[in-house]
Short mmCIF file of C-alpha atoms in Angstrom, two decimals:
data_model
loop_
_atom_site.label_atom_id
_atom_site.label_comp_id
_atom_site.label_asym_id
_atom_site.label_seq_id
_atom_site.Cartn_x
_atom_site.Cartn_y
_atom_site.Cartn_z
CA UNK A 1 64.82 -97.42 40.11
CA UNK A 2 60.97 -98.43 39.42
CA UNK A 3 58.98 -97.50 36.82
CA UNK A 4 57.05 -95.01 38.53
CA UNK A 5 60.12 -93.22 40.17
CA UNK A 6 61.79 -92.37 36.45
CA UNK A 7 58.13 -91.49 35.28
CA UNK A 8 58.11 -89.03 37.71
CA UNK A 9 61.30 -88.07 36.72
CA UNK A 10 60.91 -87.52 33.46
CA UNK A 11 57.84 -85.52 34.33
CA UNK A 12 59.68 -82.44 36.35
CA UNK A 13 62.50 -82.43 34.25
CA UNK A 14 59.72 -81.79 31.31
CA UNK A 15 57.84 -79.45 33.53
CA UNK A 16 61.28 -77.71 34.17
CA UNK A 17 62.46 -76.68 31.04
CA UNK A 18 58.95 -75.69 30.00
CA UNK A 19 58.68 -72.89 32.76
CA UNK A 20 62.19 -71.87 31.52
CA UNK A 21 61.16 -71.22 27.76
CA UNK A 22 58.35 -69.64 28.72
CA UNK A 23 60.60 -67.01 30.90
CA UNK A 24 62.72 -66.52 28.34
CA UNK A 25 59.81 -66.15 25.36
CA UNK A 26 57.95 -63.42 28.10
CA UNK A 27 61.92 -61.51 28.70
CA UNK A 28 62.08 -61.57 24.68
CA UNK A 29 58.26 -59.79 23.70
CA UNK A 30 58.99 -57.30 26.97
CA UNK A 31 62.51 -56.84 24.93
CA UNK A 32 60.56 -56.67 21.43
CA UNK A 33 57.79 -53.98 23.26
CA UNK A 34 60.02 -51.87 24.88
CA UNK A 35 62.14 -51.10 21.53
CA UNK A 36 58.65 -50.66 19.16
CA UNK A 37 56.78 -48.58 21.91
CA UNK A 38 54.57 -45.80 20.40
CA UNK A 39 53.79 -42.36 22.05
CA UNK A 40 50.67 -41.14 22.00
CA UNK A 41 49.75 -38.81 19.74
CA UNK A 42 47.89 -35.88 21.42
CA UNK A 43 43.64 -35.11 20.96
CA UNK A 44 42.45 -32.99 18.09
CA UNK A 45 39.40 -31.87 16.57
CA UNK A 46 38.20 -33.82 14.27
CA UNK A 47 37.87 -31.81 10.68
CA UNK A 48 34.55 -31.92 9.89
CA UNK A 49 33.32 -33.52 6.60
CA UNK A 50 32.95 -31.52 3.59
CA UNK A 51 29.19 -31.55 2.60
CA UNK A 52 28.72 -30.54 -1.10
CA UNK A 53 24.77 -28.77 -1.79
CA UNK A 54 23.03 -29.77 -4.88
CA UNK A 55 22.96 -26.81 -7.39
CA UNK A 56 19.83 -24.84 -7.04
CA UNK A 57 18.51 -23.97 -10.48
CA UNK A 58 15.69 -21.60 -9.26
CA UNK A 59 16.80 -18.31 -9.55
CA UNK A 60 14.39 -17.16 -6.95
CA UNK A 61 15.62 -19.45 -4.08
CA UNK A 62 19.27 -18.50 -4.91
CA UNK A 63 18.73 -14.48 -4.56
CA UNK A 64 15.65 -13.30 -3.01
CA UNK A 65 13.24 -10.51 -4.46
CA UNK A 66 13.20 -8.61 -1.71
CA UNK A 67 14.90 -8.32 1.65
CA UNK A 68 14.09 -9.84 4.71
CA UNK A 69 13.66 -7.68 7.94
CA UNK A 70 14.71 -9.58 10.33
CA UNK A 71 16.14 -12.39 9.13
CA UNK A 72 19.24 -12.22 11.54
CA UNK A 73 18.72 -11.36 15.03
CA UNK A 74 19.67 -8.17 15.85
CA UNK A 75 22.50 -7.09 18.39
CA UNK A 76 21.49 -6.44 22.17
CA UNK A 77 20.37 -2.57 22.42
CA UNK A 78 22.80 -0.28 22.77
CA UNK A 79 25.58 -2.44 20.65
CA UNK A 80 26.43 -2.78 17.07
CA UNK A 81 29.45 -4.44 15.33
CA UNK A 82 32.00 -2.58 14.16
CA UNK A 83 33.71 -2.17 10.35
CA UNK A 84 37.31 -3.60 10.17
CA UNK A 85 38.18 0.26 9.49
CA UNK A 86 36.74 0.68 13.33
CA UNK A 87 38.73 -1.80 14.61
CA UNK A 88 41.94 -0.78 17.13
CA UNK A 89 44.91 0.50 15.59
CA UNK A 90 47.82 -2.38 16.17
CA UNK A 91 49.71 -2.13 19.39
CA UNK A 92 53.15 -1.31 17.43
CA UNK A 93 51.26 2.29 15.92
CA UNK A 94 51.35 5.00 17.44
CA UNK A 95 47.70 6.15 19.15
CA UNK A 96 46.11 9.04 17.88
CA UNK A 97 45.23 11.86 20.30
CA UNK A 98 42.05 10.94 21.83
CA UNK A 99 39.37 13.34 20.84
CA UNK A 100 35.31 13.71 20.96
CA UNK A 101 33.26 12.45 17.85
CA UNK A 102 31.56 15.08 15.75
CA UNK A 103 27.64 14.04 16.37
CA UNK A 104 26.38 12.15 13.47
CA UNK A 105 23.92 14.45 11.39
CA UNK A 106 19.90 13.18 12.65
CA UNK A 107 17.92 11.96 9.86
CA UNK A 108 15.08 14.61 8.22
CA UNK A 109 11.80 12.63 8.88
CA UNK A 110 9.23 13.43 6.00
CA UNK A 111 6.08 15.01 7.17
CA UNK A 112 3.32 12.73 6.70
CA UNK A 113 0.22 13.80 4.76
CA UNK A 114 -1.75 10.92 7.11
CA UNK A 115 -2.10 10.36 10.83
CA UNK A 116 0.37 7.76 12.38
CA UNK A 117 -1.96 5.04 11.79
CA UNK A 118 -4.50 5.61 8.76
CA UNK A 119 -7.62 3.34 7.88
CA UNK A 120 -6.11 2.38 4.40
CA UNK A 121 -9.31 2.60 1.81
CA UNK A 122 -8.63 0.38 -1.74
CA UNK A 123 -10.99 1.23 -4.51
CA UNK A 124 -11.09 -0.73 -7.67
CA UNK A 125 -12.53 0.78 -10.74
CA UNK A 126 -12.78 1.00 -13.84
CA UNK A 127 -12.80 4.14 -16.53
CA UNK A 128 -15.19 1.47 -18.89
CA UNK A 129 -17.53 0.62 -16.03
CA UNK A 130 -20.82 2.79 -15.89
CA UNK A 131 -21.06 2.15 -11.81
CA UNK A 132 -17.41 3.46 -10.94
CA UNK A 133 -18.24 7.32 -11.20
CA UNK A 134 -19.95 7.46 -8.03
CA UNK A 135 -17.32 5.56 -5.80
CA UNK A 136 -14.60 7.72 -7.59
CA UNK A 137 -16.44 11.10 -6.29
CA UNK A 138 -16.36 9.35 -2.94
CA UNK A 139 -12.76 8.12 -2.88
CA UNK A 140 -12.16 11.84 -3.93
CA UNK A 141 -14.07 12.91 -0.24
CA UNK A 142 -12.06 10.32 1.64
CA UNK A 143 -8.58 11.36 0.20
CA UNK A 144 -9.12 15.27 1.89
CA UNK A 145 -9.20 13.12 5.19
CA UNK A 146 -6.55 12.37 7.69
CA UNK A 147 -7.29 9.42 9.58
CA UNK A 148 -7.80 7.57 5.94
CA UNK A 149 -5.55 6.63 2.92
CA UNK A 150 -7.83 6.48 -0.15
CA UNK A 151 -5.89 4.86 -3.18
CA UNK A 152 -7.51 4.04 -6.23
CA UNK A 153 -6.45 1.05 -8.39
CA UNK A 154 -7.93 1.19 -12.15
CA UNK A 155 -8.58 -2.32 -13.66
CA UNK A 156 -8.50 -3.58 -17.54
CA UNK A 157 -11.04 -6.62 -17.31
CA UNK A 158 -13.17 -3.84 -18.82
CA UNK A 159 -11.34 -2.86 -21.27
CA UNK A 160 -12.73 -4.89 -23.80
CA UNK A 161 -16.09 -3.52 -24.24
CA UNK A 162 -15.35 -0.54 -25.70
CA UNK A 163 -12.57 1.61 -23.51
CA UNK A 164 -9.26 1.03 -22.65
CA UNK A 165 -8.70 2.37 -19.25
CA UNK A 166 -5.41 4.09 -19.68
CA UNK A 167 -4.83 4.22 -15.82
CA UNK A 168 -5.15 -0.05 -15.45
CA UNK A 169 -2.38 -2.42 -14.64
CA UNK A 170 -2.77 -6.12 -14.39
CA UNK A 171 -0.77 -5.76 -11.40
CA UNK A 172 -3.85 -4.34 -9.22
CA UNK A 173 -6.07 -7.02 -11.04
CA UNK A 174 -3.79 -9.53 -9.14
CA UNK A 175 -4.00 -8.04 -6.09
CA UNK A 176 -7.92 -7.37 -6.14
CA UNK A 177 -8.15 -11.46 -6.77
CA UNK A 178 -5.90 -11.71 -3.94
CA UNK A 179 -8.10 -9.88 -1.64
CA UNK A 180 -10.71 -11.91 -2.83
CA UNK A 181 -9.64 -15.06 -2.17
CA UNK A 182 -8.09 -13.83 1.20
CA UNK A 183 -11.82 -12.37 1.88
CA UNK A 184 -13.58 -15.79 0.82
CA UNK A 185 -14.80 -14.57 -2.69
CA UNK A 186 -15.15 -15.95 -6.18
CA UNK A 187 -15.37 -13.51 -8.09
CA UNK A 188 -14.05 -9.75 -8.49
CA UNK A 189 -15.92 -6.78 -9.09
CA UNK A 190 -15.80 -3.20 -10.17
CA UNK A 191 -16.50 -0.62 -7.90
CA UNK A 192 -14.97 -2.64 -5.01
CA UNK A 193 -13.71 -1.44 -1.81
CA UNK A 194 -11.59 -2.84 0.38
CA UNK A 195 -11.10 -1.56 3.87
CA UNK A 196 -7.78 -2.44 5.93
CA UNK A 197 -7.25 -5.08 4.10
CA UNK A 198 -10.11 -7.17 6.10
CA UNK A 199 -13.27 -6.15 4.74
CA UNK A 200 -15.01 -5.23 1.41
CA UNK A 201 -17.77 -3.18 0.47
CA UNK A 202 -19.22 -1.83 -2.83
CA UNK A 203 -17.80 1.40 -3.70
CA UNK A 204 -20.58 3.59 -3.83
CA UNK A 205 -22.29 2.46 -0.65
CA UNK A 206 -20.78 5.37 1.16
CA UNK A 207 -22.63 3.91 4.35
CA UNK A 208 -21.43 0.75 4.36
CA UNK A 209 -17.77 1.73 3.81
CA UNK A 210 -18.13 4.07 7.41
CA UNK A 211 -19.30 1.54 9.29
CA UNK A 212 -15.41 -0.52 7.94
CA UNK A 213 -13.71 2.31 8.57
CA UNK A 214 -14.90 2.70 12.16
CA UNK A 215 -14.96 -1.10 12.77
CA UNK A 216 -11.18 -1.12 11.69
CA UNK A 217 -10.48 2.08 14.01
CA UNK A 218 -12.04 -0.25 16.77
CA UNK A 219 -10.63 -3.52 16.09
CA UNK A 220 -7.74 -3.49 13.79
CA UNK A 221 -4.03 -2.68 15.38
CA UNK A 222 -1.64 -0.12 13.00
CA UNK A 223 1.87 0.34 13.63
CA UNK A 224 3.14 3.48 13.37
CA UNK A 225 5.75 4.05 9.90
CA UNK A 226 7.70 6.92 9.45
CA UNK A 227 9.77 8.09 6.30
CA UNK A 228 13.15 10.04 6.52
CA UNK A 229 15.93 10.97 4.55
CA UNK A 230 19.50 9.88 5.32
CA UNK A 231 21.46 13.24 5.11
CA UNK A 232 25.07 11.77 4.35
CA UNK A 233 23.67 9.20 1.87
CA UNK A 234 20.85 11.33 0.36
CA UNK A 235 18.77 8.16 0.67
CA UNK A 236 14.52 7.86 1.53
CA UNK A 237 14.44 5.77 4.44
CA UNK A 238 11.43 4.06 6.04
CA UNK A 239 11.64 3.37 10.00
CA UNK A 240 9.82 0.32 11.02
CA UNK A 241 9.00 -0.06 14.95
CA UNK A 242 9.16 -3.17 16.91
CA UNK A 243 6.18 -5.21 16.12
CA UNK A 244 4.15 -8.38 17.52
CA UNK A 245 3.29 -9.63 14.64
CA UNK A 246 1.49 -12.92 14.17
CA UNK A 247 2.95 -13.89 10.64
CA UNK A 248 5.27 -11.46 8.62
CA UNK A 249 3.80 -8.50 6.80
CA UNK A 250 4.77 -7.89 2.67
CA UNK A 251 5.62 -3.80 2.63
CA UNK A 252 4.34 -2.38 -0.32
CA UNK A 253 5.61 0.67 -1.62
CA UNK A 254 2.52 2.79 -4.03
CA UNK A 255 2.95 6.00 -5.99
CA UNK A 256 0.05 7.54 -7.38
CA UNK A 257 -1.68 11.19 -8.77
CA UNK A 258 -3.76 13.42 -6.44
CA UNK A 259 -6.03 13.60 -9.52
CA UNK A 260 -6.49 12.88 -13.05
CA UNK A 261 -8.99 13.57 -15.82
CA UNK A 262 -10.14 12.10 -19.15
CA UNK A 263 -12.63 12.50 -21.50
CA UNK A 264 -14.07 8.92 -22.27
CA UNK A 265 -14.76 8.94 -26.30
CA UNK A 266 -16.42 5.07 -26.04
CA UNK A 267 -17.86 2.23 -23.91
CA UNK A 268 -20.14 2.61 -21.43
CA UNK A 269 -19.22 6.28 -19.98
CA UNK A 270 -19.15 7.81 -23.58
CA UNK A 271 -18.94 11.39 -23.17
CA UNK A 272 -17.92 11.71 -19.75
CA UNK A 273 -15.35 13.47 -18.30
CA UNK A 274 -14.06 11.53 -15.41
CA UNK A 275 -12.10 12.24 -12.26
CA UNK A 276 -9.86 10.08 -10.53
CA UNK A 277 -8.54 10.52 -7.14
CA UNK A 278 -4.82 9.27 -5.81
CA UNK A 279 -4.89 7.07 -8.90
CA UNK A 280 -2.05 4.19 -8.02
CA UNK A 281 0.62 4.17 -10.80
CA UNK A 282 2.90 2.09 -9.78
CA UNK A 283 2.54 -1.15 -7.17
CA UNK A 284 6.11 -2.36 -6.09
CA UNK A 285 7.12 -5.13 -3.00
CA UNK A 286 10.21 -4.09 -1.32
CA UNK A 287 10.36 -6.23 1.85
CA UNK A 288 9.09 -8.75 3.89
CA UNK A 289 8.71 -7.29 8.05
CA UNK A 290 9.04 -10.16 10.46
CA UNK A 291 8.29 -7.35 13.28
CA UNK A 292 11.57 -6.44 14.19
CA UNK A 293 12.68 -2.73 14.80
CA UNK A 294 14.88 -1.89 11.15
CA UNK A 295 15.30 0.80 9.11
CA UNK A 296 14.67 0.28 5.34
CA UNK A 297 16.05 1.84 2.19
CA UNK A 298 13.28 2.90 -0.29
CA UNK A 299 14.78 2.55 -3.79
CA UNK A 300 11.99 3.19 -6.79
CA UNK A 301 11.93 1.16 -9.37
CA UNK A 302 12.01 2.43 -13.01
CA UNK A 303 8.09 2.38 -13.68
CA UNK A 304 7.34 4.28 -10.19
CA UNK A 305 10.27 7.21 -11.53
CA UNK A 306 8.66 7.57 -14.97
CA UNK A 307 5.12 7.87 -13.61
CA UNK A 308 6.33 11.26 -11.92
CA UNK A 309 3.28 10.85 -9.33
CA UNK A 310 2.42 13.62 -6.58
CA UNK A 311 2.37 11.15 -3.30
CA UNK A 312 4.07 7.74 -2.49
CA UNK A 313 2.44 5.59 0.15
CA UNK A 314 3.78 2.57 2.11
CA UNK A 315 1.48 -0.15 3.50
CA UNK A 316 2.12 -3.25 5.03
CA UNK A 317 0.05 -6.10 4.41
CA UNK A 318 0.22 -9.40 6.84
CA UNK A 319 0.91 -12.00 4.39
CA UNK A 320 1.03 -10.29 1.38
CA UNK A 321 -3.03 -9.90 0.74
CA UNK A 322 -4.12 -9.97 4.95
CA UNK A 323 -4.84 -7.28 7.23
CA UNK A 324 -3.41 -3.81 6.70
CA UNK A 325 -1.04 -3.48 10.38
CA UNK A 326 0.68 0.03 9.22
CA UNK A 327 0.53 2.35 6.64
CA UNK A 328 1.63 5.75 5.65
CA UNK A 329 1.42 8.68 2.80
CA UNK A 330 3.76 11.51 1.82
CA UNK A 331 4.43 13.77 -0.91
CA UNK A 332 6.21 12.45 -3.49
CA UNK A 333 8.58 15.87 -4.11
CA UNK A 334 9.62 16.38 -0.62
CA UNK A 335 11.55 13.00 -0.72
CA UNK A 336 12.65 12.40 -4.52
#
């Protein structure tokens, strides 16, 4: 045999038992495969990550003041969700006999002692102020009217020279400088008036303050309020329409006196006797309005129940300090 004939040889018998072990390797993992096969598990949802908030220390983020109307959107008309005590009885009861509902007692609306959609007139005076007689004799005229709700607001920034103003609040301070700076002022003044919440005058120049209550008739859109009571829960209610409005409106619930005297013993109006007319006692927010369609709870806080005023008013300011977009009055007795 040559040299190259058992070369060759030895080549295929190399070649041969090299295809062999690879056979049998492949046979053995198919073997190995077969016995650690896994079955597929099948899909699931993926539980989604727990995401832990920071505490919130602010007291007023946690809980807000006052409710937001509006804040969830409302069912389509005609539905409403139902109690769990509403819900089916289980298929294994037996059904009661089906019968017709008793009608559910209508609420008592509270007549209004304004029309639907007042010119709302804010005076701001002062018993120690020399000027604020005239404007209160005024505000006195415009409260005997229907198409206007005239509420005075007494100030203490007089106070100091001479006569406390028993009537003032530093709550109607804050919101005369909030009409101010809504209104472009820099300073306050006493007698102001401020018309619909979009205009000011002085509150003795009878006709300048006209002329804003006719422009506001003109220009300014109200929104009809009305009160009721809720005859199963006893509670004062305030219905709110559906509402374009172009930023949400702060309501702002008022009680106040048809009128009040005092003799003034110092300070500028020394002997005088002075009349005030639907003197504001008590300023309270109870909602913000986003324009929805909702009816309201009124609940009165402790200062508004110990004033024991005559009327209660509700007006609705866009935000907070803006235009006046509804607004009514009724008598305090005939719904506390």
């Amino acid at each position: 045999m040559s040299i190259f004939s058992f070369h060759r040889a030895v080549c295929l018998t190399v070649s041969l038992l090299f295809s062999v072990g690879l056979a049998a390797a492949s046979a053995t993992a198919q073997q190995a495969e077969g016995q650690n096969t896994v079955t597929p598990l099948p899909l699931t949802t993926p539980a989604q990550p727990t995401i832990s908030s920071p505490t919130i220390q602010n007291p007023a983020i946690q809980k807000p003041t006052v409710p937001v109307i509006g804040a969830e959107p409302a069912p389509p008309q005609g539905m409403q969700s139902l109690p769990p005590a509403a819900l089916p009885p289980a298929v294994n009861q037996q059904l009661a006999p089906v019968g017709l509902a008793a009608p559910a007692p209508q609420r008592e609306f509270i007549h209004p002692e304004t029309e639907s959609r007042p010119v709302v007139v804010e005076l701001y005076t002062s018993q120690g102020c020399s000027s604020c007689p005239l404007a209160d004799t005024y505000i006195g005229q415009l409260a005997r009217r229907k198409d206007v709700l005239a509420l005075s607001f007494h100030v203490d920034y007089w106070d100091y020279i001479g006569w406390k103003d028993k009537f003032a609040d530093p709550a109607y301070v804050g919101r005369q400088r909030a009409y101010a700076m809504t209104l472009g002022h820099h300073m306050v003044y006493t007698p102001q008036v401020v018309v619909a919440g979009s205009s000011d005058a002085q509150g003795a120049d009878r006709a300048t303050i006209e002329q804003r209550i006719r422009e506001a008739k003109a220009r300014q859109r109200m929104y009809p309020l009305e009160v009721a009571r809720d005859p199963q829960s006893g509670n004062v209610v305030l219905e709110l329409p559906e509402a374009p409005l172009p930023v949400p409106a702060t309501i702002w619930l008022m009680t106040y006196q048809y009128r009040d005297e005092a003799a003034i013993a110092s300070g500028e109006n020394t002997g005088l006797t002075l009349d005030s007319f639907n003197t504001v006692r008590s300023l309270q927010k109870v909602a913000i309005w986003n324009g929805h369609a909702a009816t309201l709870t009124l609940e009165l806080n402790d200062k508004a129940k110990a004033a024991r005023p005559n009327g209660c008013a509700i007006v609705a300011n866009l935000a907070d300090y803006g235009p006046i977009v509804g607004a009514v009055a009724f008598d305090f007795g005939d719904a506390w």
